[in-house]
Short mmCIF file of C-alpha atoms and ligand atoms in Angstrom, two decimals:
data_model
loop_
_atom_site.label_atom_id
_atom_site.label_comp_id
_atom_site.label_asym_id
_atom_site.label_seq_id
_atom_site.Cartn_x
_atom_site.Cartn_y
_atom_site.Cartn_z
CA MET E 613 0.00 0.00 0.00
CA ALA E 614 1.41 3.37 -0.99
CA THR E 615 1.76 6.10 1.64
CA LEU E 616 1.37 9.67 0.50
CA ASP E 617 3.56 12.74 0.93
CA GLY E 618 3.17 14.55 4.20
CA ALA E 619 2.07 11.34 5.78
CA SER E 620 3.71 8.78 7.95
CA GLY E 621 2.74 5.46 9.37
CA THR E 622 3.78 1.88 9.34
CA GLY E 623 0.45 0.39 8.53
CA LYS E 624 -0.46 -0.21 12.16
CA ASN E 625 -3.83 1.15 13.12
CA GLY E 626 -4.78 2.90 16.33
CA GLY E 627 -2.82 3.56 19.45
CA ALA E 628 -0.59 6.53 20.08
CA GLY E 629 2.73 4.78 19.63
CA GLU E 630 5.77 6.05 17.76
CA GLU E 631 4.10 5.32 14.47
CA ASN E 632 1.12 7.56 15.19
CA LYS E 633 2.68 11.03 15.20
CA ALA E 634 1.41 12.32 11.89
CA PRO E 635 -1.79 11.74 9.92
CA LEU E 636 -1.82 8.49 8.02
CA ASN E 637 -2.84 8.76 4.39
CA ARG E 638 -2.49 5.83 2.09
CA ALA E 639 -4.16 3.83 -0.61
CA PRO E 640 -3.73 0.48 -2.34
CA GLU E 641 -2.24 -0.08 -5.78
CA MET E 642 -4.89 0.09 -8.49
CA GLU E 643 -4.48 -3.54 -9.43
CA GLU E 644 -5.17 -4.56 -5.85
CA LEU E 645 -8.11 -2.15 -5.58
CA VAL E 646 -9.98 -3.66 -8.53
CA SER E 647 -9.19 -7.25 -7.55
CA SER E 648 -12.17 -7.48 -5.21
CA TYR E 649 -15.71 -6.08 -5.39
CA LEU E 650 -15.81 -5.44 -1.64
CA THR E 651 -12.79 -3.61 -0.30
CA ARG E 652 -11.60 -5.63 2.69
CA THR E 653 -8.62 -4.53 4.76
CA ASN E 654 -6.76 -2.49 2.20
CA GLY E 655 -9.08 0.49 1.66
CA TYR E 656 -7.67 4.00 1.37
CA GLU E 657 -7.27 5.94 4.60
CA ARG E 658 -7.53 9.70 4.81
CA ASN E 659 -6.89 11.51 8.08
CA HIS E 660 -6.45 15.16 8.89
CA CYS E 661 -5.40 14.11 12.36
CA ILE E 662 -3.58 11.30 14.11
CA LEU E 663 -5.77 8.32 14.96
CA PRO E 664 -7.46 8.91 18.31
CA GLN E 665 -7.05 6.49 21.20
CA ILE E 666 -9.97 4.13 20.98
CA SER E 667 -12.07 4.17 24.10
CA GLU E 668 -14.79 1.72 25.04
CA SER E 669 -16.70 4.55 26.74
CA HIS E 670 -16.93 6.55 23.50
CA THR E 671 -20.22 8.44 23.48
CA LEU E 672 -22.13 10.09 20.66
CA HIS E 673 -24.16 13.15 21.63
CA ILE E 674 -27.18 14.29 19.64
CA THR E 675 -27.95 17.93 20.18
CA GLY E 676 -29.00 21.26 18.58
CA ALA E 677 -31.73 23.88 18.92
CA PRO E 678 -34.61 21.92 17.35
CA ILE E 679 -33.72 18.67 19.19
CA ARG E 680 -36.38 17.91 21.80
CA THR E 681 -34.41 15.49 23.96
CA PRO E 682 -30.63 15.53 23.56
CA LEU E 683 -29.28 11.98 23.57
CA SER E 684 -26.00 10.40 24.61
CA LEU E 685 -25.46 7.02 23.01
CA ASN E 686 -22.63 4.53 23.18
CA ARG E 687 -21.88 1.86 20.60
CA ASN E 688 -24.08 -0.67 22.32
CA ASP E 689 -27.05 1.76 22.39
CA LEU E 690 -26.61 2.41 18.69
CA LEU E 691 -26.49 -1.31 18.05
CA THR E 692 -29.40 -2.40 20.21
CA SER E 693 -31.87 0.51 20.41
CA PHE E 694 -32.34 1.10 16.69
CA PRO E 695 -33.07 -1.04 13.64
CA GLN E 696 -29.83 -1.85 11.83
CA HIS E 697 -29.64 -1.06 8.15
CA THR E 698 -27.17 -2.44 5.60
CA VAL E 699 -25.90 -0.17 2.84
CA LEU E 700 -23.67 -1.24 -0.03
CA SER E 701 -21.76 1.93 -0.79
CA ALA E 702 -18.59 3.35 -2.18
CA LEU E 703 -16.72 5.85 -0.03
CA GLN E 704 -14.65 8.23 -2.04
CA CYS E 705 -12.39 11.15 -1.20
CA ALA E 706 -13.41 14.32 -3.04
CA GLY E 707 -9.76 14.45 -4.13
CA ASN E 708 -9.81 11.03 -5.76
CA ARG E 709 -7.96 11.23 -9.14
CA ARG E 710 -6.36 14.55 -8.17
CA HIS E 711 -3.06 13.40 -9.67
CA SER E 712 -4.65 13.51 -13.12
CA MET E 713 -5.88 17.06 -12.66
CA ARG E 714 -2.44 18.07 -11.47
CA THR E 715 -0.47 16.36 -14.23
CA LEU E 716 -2.83 16.63 -17.20
CA MET E 717 -4.11 20.15 -16.49
CA LYS E 718 -2.34 22.36 -13.96
CA GLU E 719 -0.88 22.16 -10.44
CA VAL E 720 -3.48 21.88 -7.68
CA GLN E 721 -3.35 21.86 -3.86
CA GLY E 722 -3.82 18.63 -1.97
CA LEU E 723 -2.57 15.09 -1.45
CA ASP E 724 -1.47 13.45 -4.66
CA TRP E 725 -4.15 10.77 -4.87
CA ARG E 726 -4.12 8.58 -7.96
CA ASP E 727 -7.39 6.85 -8.86
CA ASN E 728 -7.28 4.87 -5.64
CA ALA E 729 -8.84 7.14 -2.96
CA VAL E 730 -12.05 5.13 -3.03
CA MET E 731 -13.35 1.90 -1.58
CA ASN E 732 -16.54 -0.09 -1.72
CA CYS E 733 -17.99 -1.85 1.31
CA LEU E 734 -21.08 -3.17 3.03
CA TRP E 735 -21.76 -0.77 5.88
CA ARG E 736 -24.19 -1.43 8.70
CA GLY E 737 -25.70 0.60 11.52
CA PRO E 738 -28.77 2.66 12.43
CA ARG E 739 -30.18 5.24 10.05
CA ILE E 740 -29.28 8.75 11.17
CA ARG E 741 -32.94 9.71 10.73
CA ASP E 742 -34.02 7.10 13.26
CA VAL E 743 -31.59 8.47 15.83
CA ILE E 744 -32.70 12.06 15.19
CA GLU E 745 -36.34 11.02 15.34
CA LYS E 746 -35.77 9.33 18.66
CA ALA E 747 -34.31 12.59 20.01
CA GLY E 748 -37.26 14.36 18.39
CA LEU E 749 -37.38 17.52 16.30
CA ILE E 750 -39.41 20.48 17.52
CA GLU E 751 -41.44 21.48 14.46
CA GLU E 752 -42.08 25.05 15.63
CA ILE E 753 -38.35 25.71 15.78
CA LEU E 754 -37.72 23.99 12.46
CA THR E 755 -40.35 25.94 10.60
CA GLU E 756 -40.07 29.30 12.34
CA GLY E 757 -40.08 32.06 9.72
CA ASN E 758 -40.59 29.60 6.86
CA GLU E 759 -43.81 30.64 5.11
CA ASN E 760 -43.97 27.50 2.96
CA ALA E 761 -43.61 25.21 5.93
CA ASP E 762 -47.09 23.74 6.05
CA ALA E 763 -46.69 22.60 2.48
CA ARG E 764 -46.46 19.13 4.11
CA ASP E 765 -43.43 18.61 2.05
CA GLU E 766 -40.49 17.18 3.97
CA LYS E 767 -37.99 19.04 1.85
CA GLU E 768 -39.67 22.33 2.69
CA LYS E 769 -39.91 21.46 6.37
CA TYR E 770 -36.15 20.96 6.68
CA ARG E 771 -35.12 23.83 4.42
CA GLY E 772 -32.26 25.86 5.85
CA TRP E 773 -31.29 23.18 8.40
CA TYR E 774 -28.10 21.14 8.48
CA VAL E 775 -26.74 18.14 10.26
CA GLN E 776 -23.25 18.77 11.53
CA PHE E 777 -21.03 15.79 12.28
CA GLU E 778 -18.16 16.28 14.69
CA CYS E 779 -15.16 14.49 16.05
CA ARG E 780 -13.90 16.58 18.95
CA ARG E 781 -11.52 13.96 20.27
CA VAL E 782 -8.37 14.86 18.39
CA GLU E 783 -6.82 17.97 17.02
CA CYS E 784 -6.48 18.23 13.24
CA GLU E 785 -3.79 19.89 11.17
CA LYS E 786 -5.86 22.98 10.37
CA ASP E 787 -8.47 23.07 13.11
CA SER E 788 -8.71 21.90 16.70
CA TRP E 789 -11.33 19.27 15.73
CA TYR E 790 -12.80 17.65 12.63
CA GLY E 791 -16.28 18.46 11.40
CA ALA E 792 -18.49 18.46 8.35
CA GLY E 793 -22.15 18.61 7.53
CA ILE E 794 -24.88 18.18 4.96
CA PRO E 795 -28.46 19.41 4.61
CA LEU E 796 -30.86 17.88 7.17
CA GLU E 797 -33.28 17.02 4.38
CA ARG E 798 -30.82 14.49 2.94
CA VAL E 799 -30.36 12.51 6.13
CA MET E 800 -34.08 12.57 6.94
CA ARG E 801 -34.96 11.07 3.57
CA LYS E 802 -35.14 7.34 4.22
CA GLU E 803 -34.07 6.30 0.72
CA ALA E 804 -30.93 8.45 0.94
CA ASP E 805 -29.59 5.66 3.23
CA CYS E 806 -27.48 7.87 5.52
CA ILE E 807 -26.38 5.72 8.44
CA LEU E 808 -24.17 5.70 11.50
CA ALA E 809 -21.88 2.90 10.46
CA LEU E 810 -20.79 0.54 13.20
CA GLU E 811 -19.70 -2.24 10.87
CA MET E 812 -17.83 -2.56 7.63
CA ASN E 813 -18.15 -5.84 5.71
CA ASN E 814 -19.85 -7.49 8.71
CA GLU E 815 -17.03 -6.68 11.13
CA PRO E 816 -16.80 -3.79 13.60
CA LEU E 817 -15.18 -0.76 11.95
CA THR E 818 -11.42 -0.82 12.19
CA PRO E 819 -9.79 2.01 14.19
CA ALA E 820 -8.52 3.64 11.00
CA HIS E 821 -11.98 3.71 9.46
CA GLY E 822 -13.62 5.31 12.48
CA TYR E 823 -14.30 2.75 15.25
CA PRO E 824 -16.60 2.81 17.14
CA VAL E 825 -18.90 4.86 14.90
CA ARG E 826 -18.74 7.00 11.77
CA ALA E 827 -21.22 8.77 9.56
CA LEU E 828 -21.66 7.01 6.21
CA LEU E 829 -23.34 9.24 3.65
CA PRO E 830 -23.77 7.38 0.34
CA GLY E 831 -23.07 9.32 -2.86
CA ILE E 832 -21.50 12.18 -0.90
CA ALA E 833 -17.83 13.21 -0.73
CA GLY E 834 -15.94 11.13 1.86
CA ALA E 835 -14.95 14.25 3.80
CA ARG E 836 -18.48 14.44 5.22
CA SER E 837 -18.46 10.86 6.53
CA VAL E 838 -16.93 11.85 9.87
CA LYS E 839 -15.05 9.12 11.71
CA TRP E 840 -14.85 8.61 15.50
CA LEU E 841 -18.08 10.56 15.55
CA ASP E 842 -18.84 12.07 18.95
CA ARG E 843 -21.39 14.82 18.24
CA ILE E 844 -24.28 15.34 15.86
CA VAL E 845 -25.70 18.86 15.90
CA VAL E 846 -28.86 19.88 14.09
CA SER E 847 -28.36 23.54 13.26
CA ASN E 848 -29.49 26.29 10.93
CA LYS E 849 -25.80 26.92 10.18
CA GLU E 850 -23.36 24.98 8.06
CA SER E 851 -20.59 23.30 10.01
CA GLN E 852 -18.06 25.98 10.94
CA ASN E 853 -15.14 23.56 10.78
CA PHE E 854 -12.14 24.47 8.63
CA TYR E 855 -12.59 21.39 6.45
CA GLN E 856 -16.16 22.38 5.65
CA LYS E 857 -15.47 26.06 5.02
CA PHE E 858 -12.00 26.23 3.51
CA ASP E 859 -11.48 22.92 1.79
CA TYR E 860 -13.52 20.43 -0.29
CA LYS E 861 -15.04 23.08 -2.52
CA VAL E 862 -14.92 23.45 -6.30
CA LEU E 863 -13.51 26.97 -6.48
CA PRO E 864 -14.13 28.79 -9.77
CA PRO E 865 -11.40 28.11 -12.36
CA HIS E 866 -9.98 31.63 -12.23
CA CYS E 867 -9.08 31.10 -8.53
CA HIS E 868 -5.53 29.99 -9.09
CA ASP E 869 -3.88 30.76 -5.75
CA ALA E 870 -4.58 31.06 -2.04
CA ASP E 871 -5.10 34.84 -2.13
CA MET E 872 -7.70 34.55 -4.82
CA ALA E 873 -9.31 31.59 -3.05
CA ALA E 874 -9.67 33.71 0.08
CA LEU E 875 -12.19 35.84 -1.79
CA TYR E 876 -14.25 32.82 -2.83
CA TRP E 877 -14.40 30.35 0.06
CA GLU E 878 -17.50 31.92 1.57
CA LYS E 879 -19.27 32.23 -1.79
CA THR E 880 -18.59 28.68 -2.95
CA PRO E 881 -20.86 25.87 -1.77
CA PRO E 882 -19.26 22.82 -0.13
CA VAL E 883 -19.03 19.67 -2.22
CA VAL E 884 -21.89 17.31 -1.45
CA ASP E 885 -22.58 14.74 -4.19
CA MET E 886 -19.73 13.18 -6.09
CA PRO E 887 -19.88 13.12 -9.92
CA ILE E 888 -20.10 10.19 -12.34
CA ASN E 889 -16.66 8.63 -12.71
CA SER E 890 -14.65 5.65 -13.89
CA ALA E 891 -11.03 4.61 -13.73
CA ILE E 892 -8.83 1.86 -15.10
CA GLY E 893 -7.00 -0.48 -12.74
CA ILE E 894 -5.55 -3.03 -15.15
CA PRO E 895 -3.33 -2.64 -17.10
CA ALA E 896 -1.17 -0.28 -15.04
CA ALA E 897 0.05 2.97 -16.57
CA ASP E 898 3.49 2.80 -18.19
CA SER E 899 3.42 -0.98 -18.34
CA THR E 900 3.97 -3.44 -21.15
CA VAL E 901 0.84 -5.28 -22.23
CA THR E 902 0.61 -8.27 -24.48
CA VAL E 903 -2.25 -8.55 -26.95
CA ASN E 904 -3.78 -11.99 -27.39
CA GLU E 905 -3.91 -13.78 -30.74
CA GLU E 906 -6.95 -11.81 -31.85
CA GLY E 907 -5.32 -8.49 -30.93
CA PHE E 908 -7.19 -7.84 -27.66
CA VAL E 909 -6.02 -6.56 -24.28
CA ASP E 910 -7.80 -7.36 -20.98
CA VAL E 911 -8.91 -4.22 -19.15
CA VAL E 912 -10.40 -3.94 -15.63
CA GLY E 913 -11.65 -0.86 -13.83
CA TYR E 914 -14.28 0.58 -11.55
CA ALA E 915 -17.11 3.04 -12.17
CA LEU E 916 -19.08 5.22 -9.78
CA PRO E 917 -22.47 6.86 -10.25
CA ALA E 918 -23.19 10.53 -9.61
CA GLY E 919 -24.64 11.26 -6.15
CA GLU E 920 -28.09 9.69 -5.85
CA ASP E 921 -28.30 8.72 -9.54
CA GLY E 922 -26.85 5.21 -9.37
CA PRO E 923 -26.30 2.54 -10.24
CA VAL E 924 -23.86 2.77 -13.12
CA VAL E 925 -25.59 1.18 -16.11
CA LYS E 926 -22.94 1.32 -18.82
CA VAL E 927 -19.17 1.57 -19.19
CA GLU E 928 -17.44 1.96 -22.53
CA VAL E 929 -13.76 1.45 -23.21
CA SER E 930 -11.54 2.59 -26.06
CA GLY E 931 -8.07 1.45 -27.06
CA ASP E 932 -7.84 3.71 -30.12
CA GLU E 933 -8.01 7.25 -28.76
CA GLY E 934 -11.80 7.29 -28.71
CA GLU E 935 -12.31 6.29 -32.35
CA SER E 936 -14.27 3.26 -31.30
CA TRP E 937 -15.76 2.15 -27.98
CA ILE E 938 -16.74 -1.28 -26.76
CA GLU E 939 -19.12 -1.96 -23.93
CA ALA E 940 -17.65 -3.48 -20.77
CA THR E 941 -19.26 -6.21 -18.66
CA LEU E 942 -20.38 -4.79 -15.31
CA SER E 943 -20.16 -6.61 -12.00
CA TYR E 944 -21.83 -5.86 -8.68
CA GLY E 945 -19.97 -8.67 -7.00
CA GLY E 946 -22.95 -10.98 -7.06
CA HIS E 947 -25.06 -8.59 -4.96
CA ARG E 948 -28.69 -8.51 -5.99
CA LYS E 949 -31.22 -5.72 -6.04
CA LYS E 950 -33.65 -7.72 -3.95
CA ASP E 951 -31.14 -7.96 -1.06
CA VAL E 952 -29.50 -4.56 -1.06
CA SER E 953 -29.78 -1.35 -3.08
CA LEU E 954 -27.18 -1.26 -5.85
CA LYS E 955 -27.41 2.47 -6.36
CA TRP E 956 -24.56 3.56 -4.09
CA GLY E 957 -21.94 0.93 -4.80
CA TRP E 958 -19.32 0.99 -7.48
CA CYS E 959 -19.33 -1.52 -10.30
CA LEU E 960 -16.22 -3.32 -11.40
CA TRP E 961 -16.03 -3.65 -15.16
CA TYR E 962 -14.21 -5.97 -17.50
CA ALA E 963 -13.47 -5.49 -21.19
CA LYS E 964 -11.39 -6.90 -24.01
CA VAL E 965 -10.13 -4.01 -26.09
CA ARG E 966 -8.53 -4.23 -29.52
CA MET E 967 -5.18 -2.42 -29.60
CA GLU E 968 -2.48 -1.82 -32.15
CA LYS E 969 1.03 -2.79 -31.14
CA GLY E 970 3.32 0.12 -30.36
CA THR E 971 4.45 2.48 -27.61
CA GLY E 972 2.78 5.42 -25.89
CA ARG E 973 -0.67 3.85 -26.18
CA ARG E 974 -3.66 4.85 -24.04
CA ILE E 975 -6.86 3.20 -22.91
CA LEU E 976 -9.89 5.35 -22.08
CA SER E 977 -13.10 4.61 -20.15
CA ARG E 978 -16.39 6.40 -19.67
CA ALA E 979 -19.40 5.58 -17.52
CA ARG E 980 -23.11 6.33 -17.57
CA ASP E 981 -25.50 5.99 -14.64
CA ARG E 982 -29.21 5.36 -14.27
CA GLY E 983 -29.81 9.09 -13.92
CA GLY E 984 -28.34 9.65 -17.39
CA ASN E 985 -25.11 11.29 -16.24
CA VAL E 986 -22.32 10.52 -18.68
CA GLN E 987 -18.64 10.93 -17.98
CA LYS E 988 -17.10 13.54 -20.30
CA GLU E 989 -13.71 13.63 -21.94
CA ASN E 990 -12.61 16.64 -19.91
CA CYS E 991 -13.58 18.45 -16.74
CA GLU E 992 -12.83 21.87 -15.39
CA TRP E 993 -9.72 22.59 -13.33
CA ASN E 994 -10.10 23.80 -9.74
CA LEU E 995 -7.47 24.86 -7.21
CA LYS E 996 -8.17 22.12 -4.66
CA GLY E 997 -8.20 19.41 -7.30
CA VAL E 998 -11.54 17.99 -6.19
CA GLN E 999 -14.13 16.05 -8.19
CA TYR E 1000 -11.86 15.23 -11.14
CA ASN E 1001 -13.94 13.06 -13.43
CA ALA E 1002 -12.61 13.29 -16.97
CA TYR E 1003 -12.47 9.98 -18.90
CA GLY E 1004 -10.67 7.21 -17.06
CA GLN E 1005 -7.31 6.64 -18.68
CA VAL E 1006 -4.04 4.77 -18.49
CA ARG E 1007 -1.15 6.14 -20.49
CA GLY E 1008 2.29 5.13 -21.56
CA LEU E 1009 1.41 1.57 -22.48
CA GLU E 1010 3.73 -0.48 -24.59
CA VAL E 1011 1.58 -2.92 -26.51
CA VAL E 1012 3.49 -5.99 -27.73
N1 MTE Z 9 -12.79 12.51 12.29
C1 MTE Z 9 -12.40 12.52 11.03
N2 MTE Z 9 -13.25 12.04 10.09
C2 MTE Z 9 -12.88 12.04 8.78
C3 MTE Z 9 -11.61 12.53 8.38
C4 MTE Z 9 -10.74 13.01 9.39
O1 MTE Z 9 -9.63 13.47 9.12
N3 MTE Z 9 -11.17 12.99 10.70
N4 MTE Z 9 -11.28 12.52 7.05
C5 MTE Z 9 -12.40 12.56 6.11
C6 MTE Z 9 -12.02 12.37 4.72
S1 MTE Z 9 -11.35 13.71 3.94
C7 MTE Z 9 -12.29 11.21 4.04
S2 MTE Z 9 -12.00 11.10 2.39
C8 MTE Z 9 -12.82 10.03 4.73
C9 MTE Z 9 -11.88 8.86 4.58
O2 MTE Z 9 -12.36 7.73 5.22
P1 MTE Z 9 -11.42 6.46 5.39
O3 MTE Z 9 -10.15 6.89 6.04
O4 MTE Z 9 -12.21 5.49 6.19
O5 MTE Z 9 -11.15 5.96 4.01
O6 MTE Z 9 -13.01 10.25 6.12
C10 MTE Z 9 -13.47 11.53 6.46
N5 MTE Z 9 -13.75 11.54 7.88
MO1 MO Z 10 -11.04 13.23 1.67
#
């Protein structure tokens, strides 16, 4: 597993030993990433802080002005007092594929993720809406000053309210705690499947992935899925945390340095939904590939739907600079719609692509989801290098 610049760590999780002095940021090789539909122990890890000491007495507090009865819940309460819900979902850093934006377009700020800052797991825990409903929301506070409120429309009822997720336990690099948030409406909508994940692939979360409890917000940038969650606040303000306000935003393309960005942070909305995307895992960039007798190369990759518009329904692959495209075979790892929603997970895809022998060859991929979003050849540059989703590509292939 590759460790990124500005990061340290030996691969051990948890504890505050010698190896836990700086944030651990790492991700698997692409070939490894696409070798399994469910990401097991090798998923990417992104931390703006050192891993906190894991405590059995960890408590999650539910609070905020419209909350009727503030709650304090430990892992066991979350496990036993609420129905448990399983979600098959990708978790992706907003900076996934940043390396391509940096190298193919222009320098950006942020960790140099390749196409590997993503994983795909079965997550399990109570729905956030069930926990908030247990605490109770005071309607008069929610709808105060909102003239459209009795429209009986849930979206209208929650307009202007946010859920803030916090981890106050450890100091981060750019703030004294980690926090993020999303609109309340999203978590209250049952089919949006926002949960407090206690388990990953039928095991308790590992320390690195947020044990004992993390938010898991399908379709939404990973930065909002706060780990080691210790406070949920329902508020009419966005989270005031640094990582919500001054990071994870698609700044306009003319913002090309920090001074310019300073003028735009407040005006730019935080990233919520991630865009349609695909990437190629096999063959590796700059490798030598052998065509079979019929002139075909085996290609494997992943594809991700946009926000709530999944699942991915089509992936096309080209070995001739986009002249011709062939349709890949999609896999959801044997998971079936009748058991679990397929709309949040990635699909792995497999294709045999005809290629001419030679050097400096490329393979391209593009995905389409159920909502009709189609991956485009190019995307716009932004200073933080977030949400890069131009065609998947591997370059520098020597085809023999
Ligand atoms: N408490 C806390 N939660 C956090 C972070 C963090 O630094 N601290 N990083 C966020 C970011 S930027 C991402 S992409 C995901 C990564 O989750 P993972 O490490 O389980 O892959 O966690 C999010 N939750
Ligand atoms: Mo991230």
